[in-house]
Coordinates of C-alpha atoms in Angstrom, one line a residue:
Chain A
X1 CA 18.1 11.5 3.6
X2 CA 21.0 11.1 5.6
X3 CA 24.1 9.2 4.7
X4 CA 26.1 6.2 6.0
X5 CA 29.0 5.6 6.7
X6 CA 30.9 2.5 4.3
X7 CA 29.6 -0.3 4.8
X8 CA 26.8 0.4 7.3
X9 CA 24.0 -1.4 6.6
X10 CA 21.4 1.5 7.5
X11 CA 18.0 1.6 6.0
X12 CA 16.4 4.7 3.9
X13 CA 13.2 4.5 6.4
X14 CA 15.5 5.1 9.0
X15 CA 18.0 7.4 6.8
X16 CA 14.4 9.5 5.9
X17 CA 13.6 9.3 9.9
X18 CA 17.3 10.6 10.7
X19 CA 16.6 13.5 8.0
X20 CA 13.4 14.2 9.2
X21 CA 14.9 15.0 13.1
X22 CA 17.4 16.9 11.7
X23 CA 15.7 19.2 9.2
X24 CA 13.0 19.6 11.8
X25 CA 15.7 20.7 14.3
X26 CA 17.3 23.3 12.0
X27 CA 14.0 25.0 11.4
X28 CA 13.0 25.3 14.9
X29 CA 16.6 27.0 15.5
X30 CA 15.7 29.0 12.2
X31 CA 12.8 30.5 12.8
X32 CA 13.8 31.4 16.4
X33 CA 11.7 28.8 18.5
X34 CA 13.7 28.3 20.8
X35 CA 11.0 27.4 23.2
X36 CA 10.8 23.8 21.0
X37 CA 14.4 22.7 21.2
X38 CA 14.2 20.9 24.2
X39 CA 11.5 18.4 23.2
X40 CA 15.0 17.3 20.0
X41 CA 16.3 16.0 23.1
X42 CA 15.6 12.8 25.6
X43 CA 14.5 13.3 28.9
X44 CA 18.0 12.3 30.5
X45 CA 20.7 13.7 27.5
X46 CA 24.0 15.6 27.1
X47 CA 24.2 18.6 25.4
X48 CA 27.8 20.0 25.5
X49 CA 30.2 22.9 23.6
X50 CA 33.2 22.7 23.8
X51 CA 36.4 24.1 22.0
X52 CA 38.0 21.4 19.5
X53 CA 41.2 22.2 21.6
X54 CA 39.7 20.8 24.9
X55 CA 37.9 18.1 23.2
X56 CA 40.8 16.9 21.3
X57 CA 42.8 16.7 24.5
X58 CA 40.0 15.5 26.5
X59 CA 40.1 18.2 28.9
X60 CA 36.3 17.9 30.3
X61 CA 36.0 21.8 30.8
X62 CA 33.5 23.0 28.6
X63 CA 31.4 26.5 28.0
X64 CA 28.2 24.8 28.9
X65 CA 27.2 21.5 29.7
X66 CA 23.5 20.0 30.5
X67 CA 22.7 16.8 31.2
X68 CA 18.6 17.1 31.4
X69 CA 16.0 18.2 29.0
X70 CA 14.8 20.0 31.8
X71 CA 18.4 21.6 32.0
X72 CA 18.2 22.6 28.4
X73 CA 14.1 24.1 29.3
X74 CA 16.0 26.7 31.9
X75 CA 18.4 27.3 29.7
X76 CA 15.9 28.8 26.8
X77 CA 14.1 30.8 30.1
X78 CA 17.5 32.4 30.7
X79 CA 18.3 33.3 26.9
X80 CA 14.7 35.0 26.7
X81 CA 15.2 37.2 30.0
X82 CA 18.7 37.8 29.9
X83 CA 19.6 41.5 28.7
X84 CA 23.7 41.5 28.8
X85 CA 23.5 41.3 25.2
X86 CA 22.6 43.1 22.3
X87 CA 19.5 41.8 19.7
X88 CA 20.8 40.0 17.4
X89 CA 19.6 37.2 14.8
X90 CA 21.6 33.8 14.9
X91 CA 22.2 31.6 11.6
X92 CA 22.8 28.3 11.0
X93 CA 24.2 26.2 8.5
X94 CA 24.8 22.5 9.2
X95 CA 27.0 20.7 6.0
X96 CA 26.2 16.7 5.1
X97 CA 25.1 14.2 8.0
X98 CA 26.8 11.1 8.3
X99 CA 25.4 8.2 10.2
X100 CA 28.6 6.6 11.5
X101 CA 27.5 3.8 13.6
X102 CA 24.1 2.2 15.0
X103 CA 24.9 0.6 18.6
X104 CA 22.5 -1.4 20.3
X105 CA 20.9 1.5 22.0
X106 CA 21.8 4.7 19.9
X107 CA 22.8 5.7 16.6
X108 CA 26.1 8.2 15.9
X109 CA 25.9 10.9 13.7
X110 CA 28.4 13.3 12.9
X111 CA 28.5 16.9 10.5
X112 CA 30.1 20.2 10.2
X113 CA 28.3 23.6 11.0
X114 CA 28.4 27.3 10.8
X115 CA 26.8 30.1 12.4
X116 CA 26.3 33.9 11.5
X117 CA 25.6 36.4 13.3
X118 CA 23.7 40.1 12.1
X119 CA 23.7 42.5 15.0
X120 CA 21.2 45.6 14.7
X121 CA 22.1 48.0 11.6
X122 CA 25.4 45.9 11.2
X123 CA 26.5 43.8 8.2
X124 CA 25.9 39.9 8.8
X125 CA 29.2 37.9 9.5
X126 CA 30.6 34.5 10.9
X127 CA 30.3 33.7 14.3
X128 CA 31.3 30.6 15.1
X129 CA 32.0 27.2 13.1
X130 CA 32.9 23.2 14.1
X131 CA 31.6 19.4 14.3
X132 CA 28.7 18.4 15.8
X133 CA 28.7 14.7 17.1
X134 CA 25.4 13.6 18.2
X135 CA 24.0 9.8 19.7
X136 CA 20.1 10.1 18.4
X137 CA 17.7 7.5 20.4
X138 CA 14.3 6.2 19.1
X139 CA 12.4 7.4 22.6
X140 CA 9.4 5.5 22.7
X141 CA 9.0 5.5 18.7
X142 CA 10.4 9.4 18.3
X143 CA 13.9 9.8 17.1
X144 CA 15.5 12.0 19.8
X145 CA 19.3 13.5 20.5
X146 CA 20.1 11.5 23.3
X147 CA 24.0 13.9 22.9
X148 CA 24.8 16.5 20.6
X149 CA 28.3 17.9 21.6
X150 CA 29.4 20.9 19.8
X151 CA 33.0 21.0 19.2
X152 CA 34.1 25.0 18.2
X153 CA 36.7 25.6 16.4
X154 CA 37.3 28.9 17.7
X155 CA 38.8 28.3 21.6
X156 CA 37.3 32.0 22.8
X157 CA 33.5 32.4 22.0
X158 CA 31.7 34.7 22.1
X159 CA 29.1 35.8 25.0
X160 CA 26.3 35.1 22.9
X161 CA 26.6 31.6 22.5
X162 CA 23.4 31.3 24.5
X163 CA 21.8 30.5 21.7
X164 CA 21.2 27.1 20.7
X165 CA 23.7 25.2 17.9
Chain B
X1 CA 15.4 14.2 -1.1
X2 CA 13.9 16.3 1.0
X3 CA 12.8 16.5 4.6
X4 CA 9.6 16.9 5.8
X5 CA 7.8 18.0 9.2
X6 CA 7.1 15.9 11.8
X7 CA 3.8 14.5 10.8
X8 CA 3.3 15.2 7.3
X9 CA 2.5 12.4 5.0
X10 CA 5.0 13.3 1.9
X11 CA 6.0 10.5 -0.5
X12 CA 9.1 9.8 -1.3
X13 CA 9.1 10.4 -5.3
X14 CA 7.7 13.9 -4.1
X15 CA 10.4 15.0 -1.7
X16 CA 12.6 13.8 -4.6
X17 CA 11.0 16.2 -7.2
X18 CA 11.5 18.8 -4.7
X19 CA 15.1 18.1 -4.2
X20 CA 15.8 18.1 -7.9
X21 CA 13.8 21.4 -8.4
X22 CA 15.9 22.5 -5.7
X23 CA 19.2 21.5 -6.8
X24 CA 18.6 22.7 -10.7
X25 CA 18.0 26.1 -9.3
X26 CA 21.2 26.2 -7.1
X27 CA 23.1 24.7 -9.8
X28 CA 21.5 27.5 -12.0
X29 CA 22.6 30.2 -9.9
X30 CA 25.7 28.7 -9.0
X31 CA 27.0 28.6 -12.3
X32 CA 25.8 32.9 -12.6
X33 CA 23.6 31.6 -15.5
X34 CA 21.1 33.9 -14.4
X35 CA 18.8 33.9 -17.2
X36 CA 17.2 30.4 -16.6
X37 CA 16.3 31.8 -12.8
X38 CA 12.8 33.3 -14.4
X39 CA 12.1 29.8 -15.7
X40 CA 11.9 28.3 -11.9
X41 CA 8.9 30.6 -11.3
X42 CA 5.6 30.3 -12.2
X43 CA 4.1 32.9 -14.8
X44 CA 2.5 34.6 -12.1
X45 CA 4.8 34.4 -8.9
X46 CA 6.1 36.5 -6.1
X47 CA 9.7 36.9 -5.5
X48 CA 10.3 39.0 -2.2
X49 CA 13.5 40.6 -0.5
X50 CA 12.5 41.6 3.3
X51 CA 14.2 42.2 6.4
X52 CA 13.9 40.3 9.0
X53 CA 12.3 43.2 10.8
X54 CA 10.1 44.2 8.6
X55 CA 9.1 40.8 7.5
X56 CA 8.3 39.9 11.6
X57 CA 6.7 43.2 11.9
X58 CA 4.3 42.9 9.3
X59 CA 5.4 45.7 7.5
X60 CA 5.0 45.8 3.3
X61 CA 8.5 47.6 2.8
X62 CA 10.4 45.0 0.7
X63 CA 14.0 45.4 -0.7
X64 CA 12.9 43.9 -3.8
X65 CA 9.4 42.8 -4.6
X66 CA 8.4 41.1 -8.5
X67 CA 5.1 39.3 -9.3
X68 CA 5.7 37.9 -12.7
X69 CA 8.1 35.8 -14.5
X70 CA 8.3 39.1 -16.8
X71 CA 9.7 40.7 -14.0
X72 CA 12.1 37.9 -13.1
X73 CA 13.4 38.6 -16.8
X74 CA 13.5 42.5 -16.7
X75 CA 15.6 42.0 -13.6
X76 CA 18.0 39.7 -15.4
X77 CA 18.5 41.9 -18.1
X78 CA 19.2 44.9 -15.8
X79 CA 21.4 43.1 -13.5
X80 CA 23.5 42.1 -17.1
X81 CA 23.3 46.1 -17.8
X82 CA 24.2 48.0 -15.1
X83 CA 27.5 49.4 -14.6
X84 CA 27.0 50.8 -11.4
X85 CA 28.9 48.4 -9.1
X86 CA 32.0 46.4 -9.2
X87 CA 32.1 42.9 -10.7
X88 CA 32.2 40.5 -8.0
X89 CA 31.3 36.4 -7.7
X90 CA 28.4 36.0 -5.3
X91 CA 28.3 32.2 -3.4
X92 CA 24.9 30.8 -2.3
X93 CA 24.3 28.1 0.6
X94 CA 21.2 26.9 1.3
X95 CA 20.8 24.6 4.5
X96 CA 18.5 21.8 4.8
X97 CA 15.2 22.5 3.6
X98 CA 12.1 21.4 5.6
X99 CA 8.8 20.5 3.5
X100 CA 6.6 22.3 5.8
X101 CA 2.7 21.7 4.5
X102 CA 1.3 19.9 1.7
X103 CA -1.9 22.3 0.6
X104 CA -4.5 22.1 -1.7
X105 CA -2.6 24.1 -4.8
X106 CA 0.9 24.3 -3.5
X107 CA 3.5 23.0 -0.8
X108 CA 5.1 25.7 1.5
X109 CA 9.0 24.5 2.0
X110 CA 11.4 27.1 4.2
X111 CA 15.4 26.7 4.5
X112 CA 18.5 28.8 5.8
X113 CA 21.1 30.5 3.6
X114 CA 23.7 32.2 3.2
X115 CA 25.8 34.2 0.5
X116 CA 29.2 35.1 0.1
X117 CA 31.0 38.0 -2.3
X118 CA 34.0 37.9 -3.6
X119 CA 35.4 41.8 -5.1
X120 CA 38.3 41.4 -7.7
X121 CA 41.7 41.1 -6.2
X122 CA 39.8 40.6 -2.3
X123 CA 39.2 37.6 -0.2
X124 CA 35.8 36.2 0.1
X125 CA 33.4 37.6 2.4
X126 CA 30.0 37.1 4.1
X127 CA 27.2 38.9 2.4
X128 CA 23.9 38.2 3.5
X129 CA 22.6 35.6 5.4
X130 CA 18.6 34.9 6.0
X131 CA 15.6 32.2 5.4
X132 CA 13.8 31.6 2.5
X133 CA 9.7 30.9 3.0
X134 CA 9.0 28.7 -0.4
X135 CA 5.4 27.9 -2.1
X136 CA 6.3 25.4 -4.8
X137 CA 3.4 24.5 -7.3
X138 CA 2.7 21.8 -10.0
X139 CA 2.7 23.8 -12.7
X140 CA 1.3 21.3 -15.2
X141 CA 3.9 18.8 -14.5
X142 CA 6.8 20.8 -13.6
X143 CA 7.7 21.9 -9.7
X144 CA 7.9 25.6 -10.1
X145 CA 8.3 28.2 -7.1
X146 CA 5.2 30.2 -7.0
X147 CA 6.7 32.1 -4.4
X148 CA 9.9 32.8 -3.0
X149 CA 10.2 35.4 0.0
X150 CA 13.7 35.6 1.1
X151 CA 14.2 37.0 4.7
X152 CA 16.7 38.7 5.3
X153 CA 19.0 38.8 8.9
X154 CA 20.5 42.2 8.2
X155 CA 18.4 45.4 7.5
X156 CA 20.5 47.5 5.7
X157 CA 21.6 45.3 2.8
X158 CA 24.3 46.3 0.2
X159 CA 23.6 47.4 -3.4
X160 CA 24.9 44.4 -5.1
X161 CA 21.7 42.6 -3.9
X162 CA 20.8 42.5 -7.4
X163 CA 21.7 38.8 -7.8
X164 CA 19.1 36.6 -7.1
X165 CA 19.0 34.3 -3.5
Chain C
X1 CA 20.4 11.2 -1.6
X2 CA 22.2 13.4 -4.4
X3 CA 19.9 15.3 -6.4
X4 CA 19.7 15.3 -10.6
X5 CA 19.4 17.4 -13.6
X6 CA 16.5 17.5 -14.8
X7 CA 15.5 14.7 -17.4
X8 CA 17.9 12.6 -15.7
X9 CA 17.5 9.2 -15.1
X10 CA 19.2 8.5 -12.3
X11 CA 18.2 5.3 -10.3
X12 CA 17.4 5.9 -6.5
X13 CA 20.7 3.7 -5.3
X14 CA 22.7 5.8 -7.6
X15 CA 21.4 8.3 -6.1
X16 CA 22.3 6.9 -2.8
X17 CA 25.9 5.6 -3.2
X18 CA 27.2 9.0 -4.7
X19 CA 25.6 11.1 -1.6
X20 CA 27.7 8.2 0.5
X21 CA 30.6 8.9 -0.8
X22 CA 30.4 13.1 -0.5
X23 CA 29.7 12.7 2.8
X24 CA 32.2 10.1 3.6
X25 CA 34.7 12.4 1.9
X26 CA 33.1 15.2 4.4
X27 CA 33.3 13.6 7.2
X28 CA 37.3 12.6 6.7
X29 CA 38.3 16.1 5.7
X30 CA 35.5 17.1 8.6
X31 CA 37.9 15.2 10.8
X32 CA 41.0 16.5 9.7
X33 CA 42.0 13.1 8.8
X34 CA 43.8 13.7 5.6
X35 CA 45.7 10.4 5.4
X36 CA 42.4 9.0 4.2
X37 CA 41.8 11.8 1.6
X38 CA 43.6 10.6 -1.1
X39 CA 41.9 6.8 -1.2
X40 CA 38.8 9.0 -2.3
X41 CA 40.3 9.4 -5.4
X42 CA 41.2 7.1 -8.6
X43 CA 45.0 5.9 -8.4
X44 CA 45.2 8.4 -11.9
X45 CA 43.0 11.0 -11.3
X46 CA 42.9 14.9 -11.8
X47 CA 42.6 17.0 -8.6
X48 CA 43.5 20.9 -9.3
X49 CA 42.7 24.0 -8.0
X50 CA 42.2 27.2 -9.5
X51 CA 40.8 30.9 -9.5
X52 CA 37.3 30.9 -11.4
X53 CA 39.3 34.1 -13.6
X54 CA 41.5 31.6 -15.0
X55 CA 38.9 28.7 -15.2
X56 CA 36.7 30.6 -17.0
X57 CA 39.2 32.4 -19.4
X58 CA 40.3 28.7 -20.2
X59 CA 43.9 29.2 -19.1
X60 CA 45.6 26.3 -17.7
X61 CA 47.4 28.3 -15.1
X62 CA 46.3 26.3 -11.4
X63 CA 47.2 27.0 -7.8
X64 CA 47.3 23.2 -7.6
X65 CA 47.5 20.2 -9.8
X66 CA 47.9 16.8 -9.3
X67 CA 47.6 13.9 -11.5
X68 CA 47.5 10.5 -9.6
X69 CA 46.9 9.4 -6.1
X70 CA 50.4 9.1 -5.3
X71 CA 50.3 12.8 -6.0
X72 CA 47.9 13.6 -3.2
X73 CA 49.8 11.3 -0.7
X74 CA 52.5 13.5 -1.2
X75 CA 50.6 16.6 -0.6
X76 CA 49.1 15.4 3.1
X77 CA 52.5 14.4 3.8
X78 CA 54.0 17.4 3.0
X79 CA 51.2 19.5 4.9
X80 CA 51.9 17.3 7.8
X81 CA 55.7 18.3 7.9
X82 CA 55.6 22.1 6.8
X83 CA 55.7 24.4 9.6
X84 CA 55.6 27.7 7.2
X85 CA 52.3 28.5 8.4
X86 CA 50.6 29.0 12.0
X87 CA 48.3 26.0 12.6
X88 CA 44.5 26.2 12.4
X89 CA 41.2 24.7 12.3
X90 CA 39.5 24.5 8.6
X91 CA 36.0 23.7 8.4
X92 CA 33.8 23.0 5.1
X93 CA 30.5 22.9 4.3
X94 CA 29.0 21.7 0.5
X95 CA 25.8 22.7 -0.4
X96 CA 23.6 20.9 -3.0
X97 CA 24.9 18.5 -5.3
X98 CA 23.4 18.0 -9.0
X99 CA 24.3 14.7 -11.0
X100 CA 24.4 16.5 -14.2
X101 CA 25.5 13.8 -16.2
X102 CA 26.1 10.1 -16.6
X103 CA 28.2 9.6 -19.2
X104 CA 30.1 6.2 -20.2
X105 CA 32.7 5.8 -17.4
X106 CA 31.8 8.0 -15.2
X107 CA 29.0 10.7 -14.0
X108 CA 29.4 14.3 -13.7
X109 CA 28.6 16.4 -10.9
X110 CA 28.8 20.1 -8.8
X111 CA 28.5 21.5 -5.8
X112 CA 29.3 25.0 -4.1
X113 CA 31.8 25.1 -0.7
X114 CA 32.3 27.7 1.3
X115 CA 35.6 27.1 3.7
X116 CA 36.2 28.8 7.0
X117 CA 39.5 28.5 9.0
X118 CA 40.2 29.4 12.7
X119 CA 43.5 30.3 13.8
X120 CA 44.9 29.7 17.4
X121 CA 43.1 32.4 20.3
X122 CA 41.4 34.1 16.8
X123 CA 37.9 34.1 15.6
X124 CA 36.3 31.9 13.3
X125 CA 36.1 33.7 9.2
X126 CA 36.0 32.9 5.9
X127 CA 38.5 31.4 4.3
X128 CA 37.8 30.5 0.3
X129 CA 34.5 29.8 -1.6
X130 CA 34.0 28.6 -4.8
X131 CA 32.4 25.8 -7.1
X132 CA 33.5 21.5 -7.2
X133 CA 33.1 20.3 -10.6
X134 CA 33.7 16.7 -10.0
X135 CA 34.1 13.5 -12.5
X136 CA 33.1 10.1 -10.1
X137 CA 34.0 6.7 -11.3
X138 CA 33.0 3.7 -10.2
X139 CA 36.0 2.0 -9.6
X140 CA 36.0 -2.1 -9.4
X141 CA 32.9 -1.6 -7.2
X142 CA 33.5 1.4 -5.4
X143 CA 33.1 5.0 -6.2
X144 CA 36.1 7.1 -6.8
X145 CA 36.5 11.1 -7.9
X146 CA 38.4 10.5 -11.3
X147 CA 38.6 14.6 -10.8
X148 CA 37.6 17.5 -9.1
X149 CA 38.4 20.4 -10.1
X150 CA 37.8 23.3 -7.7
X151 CA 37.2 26.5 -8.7
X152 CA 37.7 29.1 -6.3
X153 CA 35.7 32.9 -6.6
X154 CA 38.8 34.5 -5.1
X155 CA 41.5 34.8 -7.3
X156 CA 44.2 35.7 -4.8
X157 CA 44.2 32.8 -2.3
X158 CA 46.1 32.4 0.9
X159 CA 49.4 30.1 1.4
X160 CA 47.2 28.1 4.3
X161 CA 44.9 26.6 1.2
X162 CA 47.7 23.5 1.2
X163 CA 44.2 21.9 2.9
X164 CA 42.4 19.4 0.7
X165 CA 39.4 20.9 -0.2

């Protein structure tokens, strides 16, 4: 169940509903199915990384930027052909959701997260940590990412950041 | 409380038994009070260490394979015995935790984690990072974990994996 | 929704206000926005950190200590003004939190963290894990950390941990 921010008024059914989206999210990512992650996202959406230090200074470059599900759909094709990378297994771990405010049309979320990497026969370590701030949309009666932009903490990333976050 | 898949009818006072069985066993292993872990398992259980690759590949070879609660005790004890690695704290994070399927004797429940080592007089570290695949039972009134296979991302895995995930 | 120990009664929108104020407390620190830290406390509170050698062998020896809220006003302001250390990002992440207790005045509770800072043109890495024992108080309405003690595995711990964990 997710929490609110003070003084939101923000029901559990739709705390439970915000959970639900999110925990379904992270197990896609976590068992590898990549191939579901578009259908977390609306039709027309935003999904953006960028480095805290462009983000912060609202410079608009950013290390990948789509702005259609169908965007994010080539996007897995390309990380499942590509071979300018070594194998390696991606984990995630996204700290406490807070609802922050429910406009008329979206809601805005915000967390922390970390990923790991583990390359073949190496030790597992940290790849990459920040914020995720995401707008969620109820799309027809399914709760949606209508954004999710991925602030890094780290300004150089590394190549593999194909995968999702 | 915990989140469910997309679809699943799970009440509410259920995904907040699971949350509390959830939490009690972090909190147990948080603290390094290792000999209560055996008591979150059902009599007979199975508690599994596996690679990632040999846990996709279908192969048997675990790191670390126990099908009793017995066995979950003579690990304890062993783990409080040996003297053949350095003292060290061992952190554990466990990601948001999806109820998966509600069957007829059990509920299968899978989440991300990841640990972390600290060696006397050395910073923390990563340790091991992976998923954990969960069948959680009723045993007569109690949530118990009748299985627990914990998937690892690395292959090679260091000797201090003695400490329960 | 915070989870209990079990056998403990702990009313849903208990439940429900404590998880709000972890992740409000999240999200400011999440943010970087340390002004607000210190209204998450009690105006006399206990906020200290120290190695889990020390914790656990009962000395009072701390890397921190501060005993009001004044105290911790002091501490952003001073981290806002030092320029001893090379700037960074710090991010946190919190894993499960038990109620363990509910006691007269105020309710007991833990957690595990795992930090990870970022320094300028460097990778992300860990930073400082450890275990929150917290005291919460509901103060004239609102909840309040009375204390929080944070016990960190590492026992050597770097000059950049002036953050607030």
């Amino acid at each position: 169940m997710i929490a609110a921010a003070s003084g939101l008024d923000a029901p559990l059914e739709l705390r439970a509903r915000l959970a639900d989206l999110y925990a379904a999210y992270d197990d896609a990512l976590g068992e590898g199915d990549y191939e579901r992650w578009p259908e977390f996202f609306t039709e027309a959406c935003v999904y953006k990384i960028i480095s805290r230090e462009n983000y912060d200074a609202g410079l608009p470059l950013a290390m990948l930027q789509a702005e259609s599900r169908g965007m994010l759909t080539d996007r897995v094709a390309a990380l499942r052909k590509t071979t300018l990378y070594a194998p390696r297994f991606v984990r995630r771990l996204v700290g406490s959701i807070v609802l922050r405010a429910i406009e008329a049309d979206s809601m805005r979320l915000s967390s922390s997260f970390a990923l790991f990497q583990t390359m073949l026969n190496e030790p597992s370590e940290v790849f990459l940590c920040g914020r995720l701030y995401d707008r969620v949309a109820d799309d027809a009666g399914t709760l949606r990412f209508a954004e999710r932009i991925c602030v890094t903490d780290a300004t150089l990333v590394p190549t593999s950041l194909i995968f999702p976050i």
